Coordinates of C-alpha atoms in Angstrom, one line a residue:
M1 CA 131.5 8.0 110.9
R2 CA 133.9 6.2 108.5
Q3 CA 136.7 6.5 111.1
R4 CA 134.5 4.7 113.7
K5 CA 133.7 1.9 111.3
S6 CA 137.3 1.6 110.3
K7 CA 138.4 1.3 114.0
R8 CA 135.7 -1.2 114.8
R9 CA 136.7 -3.3 111.8
A10 CA 140.3 -3.3 113.0
W11 CA 139.4 -4.5 116.5
I12 CA 137.3 -7.3 115.0
D13 CA 140.2 -8.4 112.8
L14 CA 142.6 -8.4 115.8
I15 CA 140.1 -10.6 117.8
L16 CA 139.8 -13.1 114.9
I17 CA 143.5 -13.3 114.4
G18 CA 144.1 -13.9 118.1
S19 CA 141.5 -16.6 118.2
I20 CA 143.1 -18.4 115.2
I21 CA 146.6 -18.2 116.8
A22 CA 145.2 -19.6 120.1
L23 CA 143.4 -22.5 118.3
T24 CA 146.4 -23.3 116.2
T25 CA 148.6 -23.5 119.3
I26 CA 146.2 -25.9 121.0
I27 CA 146.1 -28.2 118.0
V28 CA 149.9 -28.2 117.7
I29 CA 150.3 -29.1 121.4
T30 CA 147.7 -31.8 121.1
I31 CA 149.4 -33.3 118.1
S32 CA 152.7 -33.1 119.8
I33 CA 151.5 -34.9 122.9
T34 CA 149.7 -37.6 120.8
G35 CA 152.7 -38.2 118.7
Q36 CA 154.9 -38.5 121.7
F37 CA 153.1 -41.5 123.1
K38 CA 152.8 -44.2 120.4
F39 CA 152.4 -46.9 123.0
Q40 CA 149.1 -46.6 124.9
K41 CA 147.2 -43.3 125.3
P42 CA 146.1 -42.3 128.8
T43 CA 142.4 -42.4 128.3
V44 CA 139.2 -43.5 130.0
S45 CA 137.8 -46.3 127.9
A46 CA 134.1 -46.6 127.3
T47 CA 134.3 -50.3 127.6
T48 CA 136.8 -50.9 130.4
K49 CA 135.7 -47.8 132.5
Y50 CA 139.0 -47.4 134.1
P51 CA 141.9 -45.1 133.3
E52 CA 144.4 -46.7 131.0
I53 CA 148.1 -46.1 131.8
P54 CA 150.6 -45.2 129.2
S55 CA 153.1 -48.0 128.8
L56 CA 156.2 -49.1 126.9
I57 CA 155.7 -52.3 125.0
D58 CA 158.4 -54.5 123.5
E59 CA 158.3 -57.9 121.8
T60 CA 161.2 -60.4 121.8
D61 CA 161.9 -64.1 120.9
S62 CA 161.6 -66.8 123.5
K63 CA 163.6 -70.0 123.5
F64 CA 160.7 -71.7 121.8
P65 CA 160.5 -70.8 118.0
E66 CA 156.7 -70.6 117.9
I67 CA 156.3 -68.3 120.9
R68 CA 157.2 -64.6 121.3
I69 CA 157.3 -62.7 124.6
V70 CA 155.6 -59.4 125.0
S71 CA 156.9 -57.1 127.7
E72 CA 154.9 -54.2 129.0
S73 CA 155.9 -51.6 131.7
S74 CA 153.9 -48.7 133.0
M75 CA 155.1 -45.1 132.4
N76 CA 153.1 -43.8 135.4
S77 CA 155.4 -43.8 138.5
L78 CA 152.3 -43.8 140.8
I79 CA 150.8 -46.9 139.2
P80 CA 153.8 -49.0 138.2
Y81 CA 153.6 -52.5 136.7
S82 CA 155.8 -54.9 134.8
I83 CA 154.2 -57.6 132.7
D84 CA 155.6 -60.4 130.5
Y85 CA 153.3 -62.6 128.6
P86 CA 153.6 -65.0 125.6
K87 CA 152.2 -64.6 122.1
T88 CA 151.4 -68.0 120.4
P89 CA 150.4 -69.0 116.9
F90 CA 146.8 -69.7 118.1
D91 CA 144.1 -67.2 118.5
L92 CA 142.1 -69.1 121.2
V93 CA 145.2 -69.4 123.4
N94 CA 146.1 -65.7 122.8
E95 CA 142.6 -64.6 123.6
Q96 CA 142.8 -66.3 127.0
I97 CA 146.2 -64.8 127.8
T98 CA 145.1 -61.3 126.6
K99 CA 141.9 -61.4 128.7
Y100 CA 143.8 -62.4 131.8
I101 CA 146.4 -59.6 131.3
K102 CA 143.7 -57.0 130.7
D103 CA 141.6 -58.1 133.6
S104 CA 144.6 -58.1 135.9
K105 CA 145.6 -54.5 134.9
R106 CA 142.0 -53.3 135.2
D107 CA 141.5 -54.7 138.7
Y108 CA 144.9 -53.4 139.8
I109 CA 144.5 -49.9 138.5
T110 CA 140.8 -49.6 139.6
S111 CA 141.6 -51.0 143.1
L112 CA 144.6 -48.6 143.6
N113 CA 142.6 -45.6 142.4
E114 CA 139.8 -46.4 144.7
K115 CA 142.2 -46.9 147.6
N116 CA 143.8 -43.5 147.0
H117 CA 140.4 -41.9 146.6
V118 CA 139.1 -43.2 149.9
N119 CA 142.3 -42.6 151.9
K120 CA 143.1 -39.3 150.1
V121 CA 146.7 -40.2 150.5
K122 CA 148.7 -41.3 147.5
T123 CA 150.0 -44.8 147.9
I124 CA 152.0 -46.7 145.3
G125 CA 151.1 -50.2 144.3
D126 CA 153.0 -52.9 142.4
L127 CA 151.9 -55.4 139.8
D128 CA 154.3 -58.0 138.4
I129 CA 153.3 -60.8 136.0
S130 CA 156.0 -63.2 134.8
T131 CA 155.8 -66.1 132.4
E132 CA 157.1 -69.7 132.6
I133 CA 156.9 -71.9 129.5
H134 CA 157.3 -75.7 129.6
L135 CA 157.3 -78.1 126.7
F136 CA 156.3 -81.8 127.2
N137 CA 157.2 -84.5 124.7
N138 CA 157.6 -81.8 122.0
Q139 CA 153.8 -81.8 121.8
F140 CA 152.2 -79.9 124.6
Y141 CA 153.0 -76.3 125.8
S142 CA 152.2 -75.2 129.3
I143 CA 152.1 -71.5 130.0
V144 CA 152.3 -70.4 133.7
L145 CA 151.5 -66.8 134.4
K146 CA 152.6 -65.9 138.0
K147 CA 151.0 -62.6 139.3
R148 CA 152.5 -60.7 142.3
L149 CA 150.2 -57.9 143.4
S150 CA 150.4 -55.2 146.0
L151 CA 148.3 -52.1 146.7
N152 CA 150.8 -50.7 149.2
R153 CA 154.2 -52.3 148.4
V154 CA 154.2 -53.8 151.9
S155 CA 152.0 -56.9 151.6
Y156 CA 151.9 -59.0 148.4
K157 CA 149.6 -61.7 147.1
E158 CA 150.7 -64.3 144.6
T159 CA 148.3 -66.1 142.2
Y160 CA 148.6 -68.2 139.1
K161 CA 147.0 -68.6 135.7
T162 CA 147.9 -71.7 133.6
I163 CA 147.1 -72.6 130.0
V164 CA 148.1 -76.0 128.5
F165 CA 147.7 -76.6 124.7
N166 CA 148.7 -78.8 121.9
K167 CA 151.7 -77.4 120.0
E168 CA 150.4 -78.5 116.6
T169 CA 146.6 -77.8 116.8
G170 CA 146.2 -75.2 119.6
E171 CA 143.7 -77.5 121.4
L172 CA 143.3 -76.5 125.0
I173 CA 144.1 -79.3 127.6
D174 CA 142.2 -79.3 130.8
S175 CA 142.2 -81.7 133.8
S176 CA 139.5 -83.9 132.2
T177 CA 141.7 -84.4 129.1
L178 CA 144.8 -85.0 131.2
L179 CA 143.1 -87.8 133.2
N180 CA 141.4 -89.4 130.3
K181 CA 138.0 -88.0 131.3
D182 CA 137.8 -90.6 134.1
I183 CA 136.2 -89.2 137.3
G184 CA 137.6 -92.2 139.2
H185 CA 141.1 -91.0 138.3
L186 CA 140.2 -87.5 139.5
G187 CA 139.1 -89.0 142.8
L188 CA 142.5 -90.6 143.3
L189 CA 144.4 -87.5 142.3
A190 CA 142.2 -85.3 144.7
E191 CA 143.0 -87.7 147.6
F192 CA 146.7 -87.6 146.9
I193 CA 146.9 -83.8 146.5
Q194 CA 144.8 -83.2 149.6
A195 CA 147.4 -85.2 151.6
E196 CA 150.3 -83.4 150.0
L197 CA 148.8 -80.0 150.8
K198 CA 148.3 -80.9 154.4
E199 CA 152.0 -81.8 154.6
Y200 CA 153.0 -78.6 152.6
Y201 CA 151.1 -76.2 154.8
G202 CA 151.1 -78.0 158.1
K203 CA 149.3 -76.0 160.9
E204 CA 148.7 -73.1 158.5
I205 CA 146.1 -75.1 156.5
I206 CA 142.4 -74.1 156.7
D207 CA 140.5 -77.4 156.7
E208 CA 137.2 -76.0 155.3
K209 CA 139.0 -74.4 152.4
L210 CA 141.1 -77.5 151.8
V211 CA 138.0 -79.7 151.6
Q212 CA 136.2 -77.3 149.2
T213 CA 139.2 -76.9 147.0
T214 CA 140.1 -80.6 146.7
V215 CA 136.6 -82.0 146.1
P216 CA 136.8 -84.3 143.0
N217 CA 135.6 -81.7 140.6
W218 CA 137.3 -81.0 137.2
N219 CA 137.3 -77.2 137.8
N220 CA 139.3 -77.6 141.0
F221 CA 142.3 -79.1 139.2
N222 CA 142.5 -77.0 136.1
R223 CA 145.5 -75.0 137.3
F224 CA 148.4 -77.2 136.3
A225 CA 151.4 -77.4 134.0
I226 CA 153.2 -80.4 132.4
T227 CA 157.0 -80.3 132.4
S228 CA 159.4 -82.9 131.0
E229 CA 159.4 -84.8 134.2
S230 CA 156.3 -83.9 136.3
V231 CA 152.8 -82.4 136.5
I232 CA 152.7 -79.3 138.7
F233 CA 149.4 -78.2 140.4
Y234 CA 149.2 -74.6 141.5
F235 CA 147.2 -73.1 144.4
N236 CA 146.9 -69.4 145.1
Q237 CA 148.0 -67.6 148.2
G238 CA 145.1 -67.6 150.7
E239 CA 143.2 -70.2 148.7
L240 CA 143.9 -73.1 151.2
A241 CA 145.8 -71.6 154.1
E242 CA 146.5 -68.4 156.0
E243 CA 147.6 -65.6 153.7
H244 CA 151.1 -65.4 155.2
A245 CA 151.7 -69.1 154.3
G246 CA 151.9 -68.1 150.6
P247 CA 150.9 -70.1 147.5
A248 CA 151.5 -73.8 147.0
T249 CA 152.9 -75.8 144.1
I250 CA 152.5 -79.6 144.2
N251 CA 155.0 -81.2 141.9
I252 CA 154.2 -84.9 141.1
P253 CA 156.6 -87.0 138.9
I254 CA 154.8 -88.2 135.8
Y255 CA 155.7 -91.8 136.5
Y256 CA 153.7 -91.6 139.8
L257 CA 150.7 -90.5 137.8
N258 CA 151.1 -92.9 134.8
P259 CA 148.2 -95.2 135.7
I260 CA 145.6 -92.4 135.8
L261 CA 147.0 -90.2 132.9
A262 CA 145.7 -90.3 129.3
S263 CA 148.3 -92.1 127.1
A264 CA 149.5 -88.9 125.5
F265 CA 150.8 -87.6 128.8
Q266 CA 152.3 -90.7 130.3
S267 CA 156.0 -91.1 131.0
E268 CA 158.2 -93.9 129.5
V269 CA 159.8 -94.2 132.9
K270 CA 158.0 -96.9 135.0
S271 CA 157.9 -97.1 138.8
N272 CA 156.3 -99.3 141.4
V273 CA 155.3 -96.2 143.3
T274 CA 152.0 -94.6 142.1
I275 CA 149.4 -92.5 143.6
V276 CA 146.8 -95.2 143.0
T277 CA 148.3 -97.3 145.8
P278 CA 145.6 -97.6 148.5
K279 CA 146.6 -95.6 151.6
T280 CA 143.8 -96.9 153.9
D281 CA 143.9 -100.1 156.0
R282 CA 140.4 -101.0 154.7
K283 CA 138.9 -100.3 151.4
K284 CA 136.0 -97.9 151.4
V285 CA 133.3 -96.7 149.0
A286 CA 130.5 -94.2 149.4
L287 CA 127.0 -95.1 148.2
T288 CA 124.9 -92.1 147.3
F289 CA 121.3 -91.8 146.4
D290 CA 119.7 -88.8 144.6
D291 CA 116.3 -87.3 144.0
G292 CA 114.4 -88.8 147.0
P293 CA 113.1 -89.5 149.4
H294 CA 110.5 -91.9 148.0
P295 CA 108.0 -93.5 150.4
Q296 CA 108.5 -97.1 149.1
V297 CA 111.8 -97.2 147.3
T298 CA 113.8 -95.3 150.0
M299 CA 112.4 -97.5 152.8
Q300 CA 113.4 -100.6 150.9
I301 CA 116.9 -99.2 150.4
L302 CA 117.2 -98.3 154.1
N303 CA 116.3 -101.9 155.1
T304 CA 118.8 -103.4 152.7
L305 CA 121.6 -101.1 153.9
E306 CA 120.8 -102.0 157.5
K307 CA 121.0 -105.7 156.7
Y308 CA 124.6 -105.3 155.6
G309 CA 125.6 -102.6 158.1
A310 CA 126.2 -100.1 155.3
K311 CA 126.0 -96.3 155.6
A312 CA 125.1 -94.0 152.7
T313 CA 124.5 -90.4 151.7
F314 CA 121.1 -89.3 150.4
F315 CA 121.0 -86.1 148.3
M316 CA 117.4 -85.0 148.7
L317 CA 115.2 -82.7 146.7
G318 CA 113.5 -80.0 148.8
K319 CA 110.0 -80.7 147.3
Q320 CA 110.4 -84.4 148.2
V321 CA 111.5 -83.5 151.7
E322 CA 108.3 -81.4 152.2
N323 CA 106.2 -84.3 151.0
H324 CA 107.9 -87.2 152.9
K325 CA 109.1 -85.8 156.2
N326 CA 108.8 -89.1 158.0
I327 CA 111.2 -90.8 155.6
V328 CA 113.7 -88.0 156.1
H329 CA 113.6 -88.6 159.8
E330 CA 114.1 -92.4 159.1
V331 CA 117.2 -91.8 157.0
L332 CA 118.8 -89.7 159.7
N333 CA 117.8 -92.0 162.6
R334 CA 119.4 -94.9 160.9
G335 CA 122.7 -93.1 160.8
H336 CA 122.9 -92.0 157.2
E337 CA 123.9 -88.6 155.8
I338 CA 121.6 -86.1 154.2
G339 CA 122.8 -83.7 151.4
N340 CA 121.2 -80.9 149.4
H341 CA 120.2 -81.6 145.8
T342 CA 118.2 -78.4 145.1
Y343 CA 114.4 -78.0 145.4
N344 CA 113.2 -79.2 142.1
H345 CA 116.2 -80.4 140.1
P346 CA 117.0 -77.6 137.6
V347 CA 120.2 -77.3 135.5
L348 CA 122.0 -74.7 137.7
T349 CA 124.4 -73.6 135.0
K350 CA 121.4 -72.2 133.1
Q351 CA 119.9 -70.4 136.2
S352 CA 120.4 -66.8 137.3
T353 CA 122.3 -66.0 140.5
S354 CA 119.1 -65.5 142.5
Q355 CA 117.6 -68.7 141.2
V356 CA 120.7 -70.7 142.1
S357 CA 120.8 -69.2 145.6
W358 CA 117.1 -69.8 146.1
Q359 CA 117.4 -73.5 145.0
V360 CA 120.3 -74.1 147.4
D361 CA 119.3 -71.9 150.4
Y362 CA 115.6 -72.8 150.4
T363 CA 116.3 -76.5 150.3
S364 CA 118.7 -76.2 153.1
Q365 CA 116.1 -74.5 155.2
V366 CA 113.5 -77.1 154.3
I367 CA 115.8 -79.8 155.5
Y368 CA 116.6 -77.9 158.7
D369 CA 112.9 -77.4 159.4
V370 CA 112.4 -81.2 159.3
I371 CA 115.5 -82.6 161.1
G372 CA 116.9 -79.5 162.9
E373 CA 120.2 -79.7 161.0
Y374 CA 121.5 -78.0 157.9
P375 CA 122.9 -80.3 155.2
T376 CA 126.7 -80.0 154.9
L377 CA 127.1 -81.3 151.4
F378 CA 125.6 -80.3 148.0
R379 CA 125.2 -82.2 144.7
P380 CA 124.2 -80.3 141.6
P381 CA 121.5 -81.9 139.5
Y382 CA 122.9 -83.7 136.4
G383 CA 126.4 -82.9 137.7
A384 CA 126.0 -79.5 136.0
T385 CA 128.3 -77.1 137.7
N386 CA 131.0 -74.5 137.1
S387 CA 133.2 -72.2 139.2
Y388 CA 130.5 -69.4 139.2
V389 CA 127.8 -71.8 140.5
E390 CA 130.2 -73.1 143.2
S391 CA 131.0 -69.6 144.3
L392 CA 127.4 -69.2 145.4
I393 CA 127.5 -72.4 147.5
D394 CA 129.2 -72.4 150.9
V395 CA 129.4 -76.2 151.4
P396 CA 131.4 -78.8 149.5
V397 CA 130.0 -79.6 146.0
I398 CA 130.0 -83.4 145.5
L399 CA 130.0 -85.3 142.2
W400 CA 130.8 -89.0 141.8
T401 CA 133.4 -91.4 140.5
I402 CA 131.1 -94.2 139.3
D403 CA 127.8 -93.6 137.6
T404 CA 125.6 -96.8 137.7
Y405 CA 123.3 -95.4 135.0
D406 CA 120.4 -96.8 137.0
W407 CA 118.4 -93.7 135.8
K408 CA 119.0 -94.8 132.2
Y409 CA 118.6 -98.6 132.3
R410 CA 116.1 -99.1 135.1
D411 CA 117.3 -102.7 135.2
S412 CA 118.2 -104.3 138.6
N413 CA 120.5 -106.8 136.9
K414 CA 122.7 -104.0 135.4
L415 CA 123.6 -102.4 138.7
L416 CA 126.3 -104.8 139.9
P417 CA 128.2 -105.4 136.6
I418 CA 128.7 -101.6 136.1
I419 CA 129.9 -101.2 139.7
K420 CA 132.2 -104.2 139.3
A421 CA 133.8 -102.9 136.1
N422 CA 134.6 -99.5 137.7
L423 CA 135.1 -100.3 141.4
H424 CA 138.1 -98.7 143.2
D425 CA 139.0 -97.8 146.8
G426 CA 137.5 -94.4 147.6
A427 CA 134.8 -94.6 145.0
I428 CA 131.7 -92.4 145.2
I429 CA 128.9 -94.3 143.6
L430 CA 125.8 -92.6 142.0
M431 CA 122.4 -94.2 142.3
H432 CA 118.8 -92.9 142.8
D433 CA 116.3 -93.9 145.5
I434 CA 113.3 -93.2 143.2
H435 CA 113.7 -96.2 141.0
Q436 CA 112.4 -99.6 142.1
S437 CA 115.0 -101.4 140.0
T438 CA 117.7 -99.7 142.1
A439 CA 116.2 -100.9 145.3
D440 CA 115.9 -104.4 143.9
G441 CA 119.5 -104.6 142.6
L442 CA 121.1 -103.1 145.7
E443 CA 121.4 -106.3 147.8
S444 CA 123.6 -108.0 145.2
V445 CA 125.8 -104.9 145.2
L446 CA 126.2 -104.9 149.0
A447 CA 126.9 -108.6 149.1
Y448 CA 129.7 -108.2 146.5
L449 CA 131.2 -105.2 148.2
Q450 CA 131.2 -107.1 151.5
Q451 CA 132.8 -110.1 149.9
E452 CA 135.6 -107.9 148.4
G453 CA 136.3 -106.3 151.7
Y454 CA 134.8 -102.9 151.1
E455 CA 133.2 -100.8 153.8
C456 CA 130.3 -98.6 152.8
V457 CA 130.6 -95.2 154.4
T458 CA 129.2 -91.7 154.0
V459 CA 130.7 -89.1 151.6
S460 CA 132.0 -87.0 154.4
E461 CA 134.0 -90.0 155.7
I462 CA 135.3 -91.0 152.3
L463 CA 136.5 -87.4 151.7
N464 CA 137.5 -86.8 155.3
I465 CA 135.3 -83.7 155.5
H466 CA 134.4 -83.8 159.2

């Protein structure tokens, strides 16, 4: 009996010893592997939900004392990448750069993994992000991140990310700051760049994309860099033209832009050649009227426009269209243009995706049901828009270059002085056909425009959309 107990105890001891040895071996191996990769562990993050790739990371000086360059390369031969990006003294700038790099890696790794999962054949991709840094007037840095992406190492797509900031304060510079927050200046720039892009791409240009991308909207022109001699605007591959045509960079000497730049960005070099030189034989403006139609005010405006042979664009609310169908027909029959201004005038940037889509799509359908045509232009209420809102809208989004503030003053005598003070060739003038004061002040405006040699045309004509 004692012998049996002794043998059983011996077997138990052996099992316990074996288990301890096995567990110790596993721990040692785990520690060894973890210690080997001090760079970036191959894990599946709970927040990113994609497999991270182990990488080698190095940091070196750049030619600019305040900026370091971080270099990161993949250690996974099936998912290779090579990335260079800057590190600046400013958290806000670094956050934008870091987010762009993380998003680019995530999209690349996820897309490649999905492609391999679907095809069940291992393909190797490629991701390369390089950095250019420009310093203007020893005051403003421009960071240009150029991304070259492939999921098969056969076809590549090139895109850009730019960040411009004040060297001393870290303040971010956007197109609005560059152009002194003047929407009229943006209109002139948009017209010039549209012509340059047509020449750059030639027959490869896609007209609809060109129009949408060069509408005078601040967001459309935020991808730029300022060098010592020029302002460069960047357009991604496939954004404006056929994919095989590649990306576009429009390089404009600063002295060409001097008249429309904020003083901090102007060049000391002067030139008689500027982009504000009118390119048309006859000066043109686009009169636009929002929030109607109104049964009395809109009709008075139509009669005044007819008296002066002027055309205009009416951005209508869906609820007003439903209530005044006969006026909608009258606007169209007199040769004017009808645009979509949502159904009941909400701030779109505060709406959900479904709400934005409903406001736009339902209003387009309401207009179609009345006149048999869908509107081909859209104006956001209050001018409130962003890139996400615009991604939900499949027609050009139109703002304005002159705000008459007729909605604020409600004074017929203030309409003309404001237009006079801001008038320029190619202007898009904002008014409202729901205020009696606007209808009463319109004739003096039209008489002045006629005297100054301006032709009143639709928005589509002024922007060469159709």
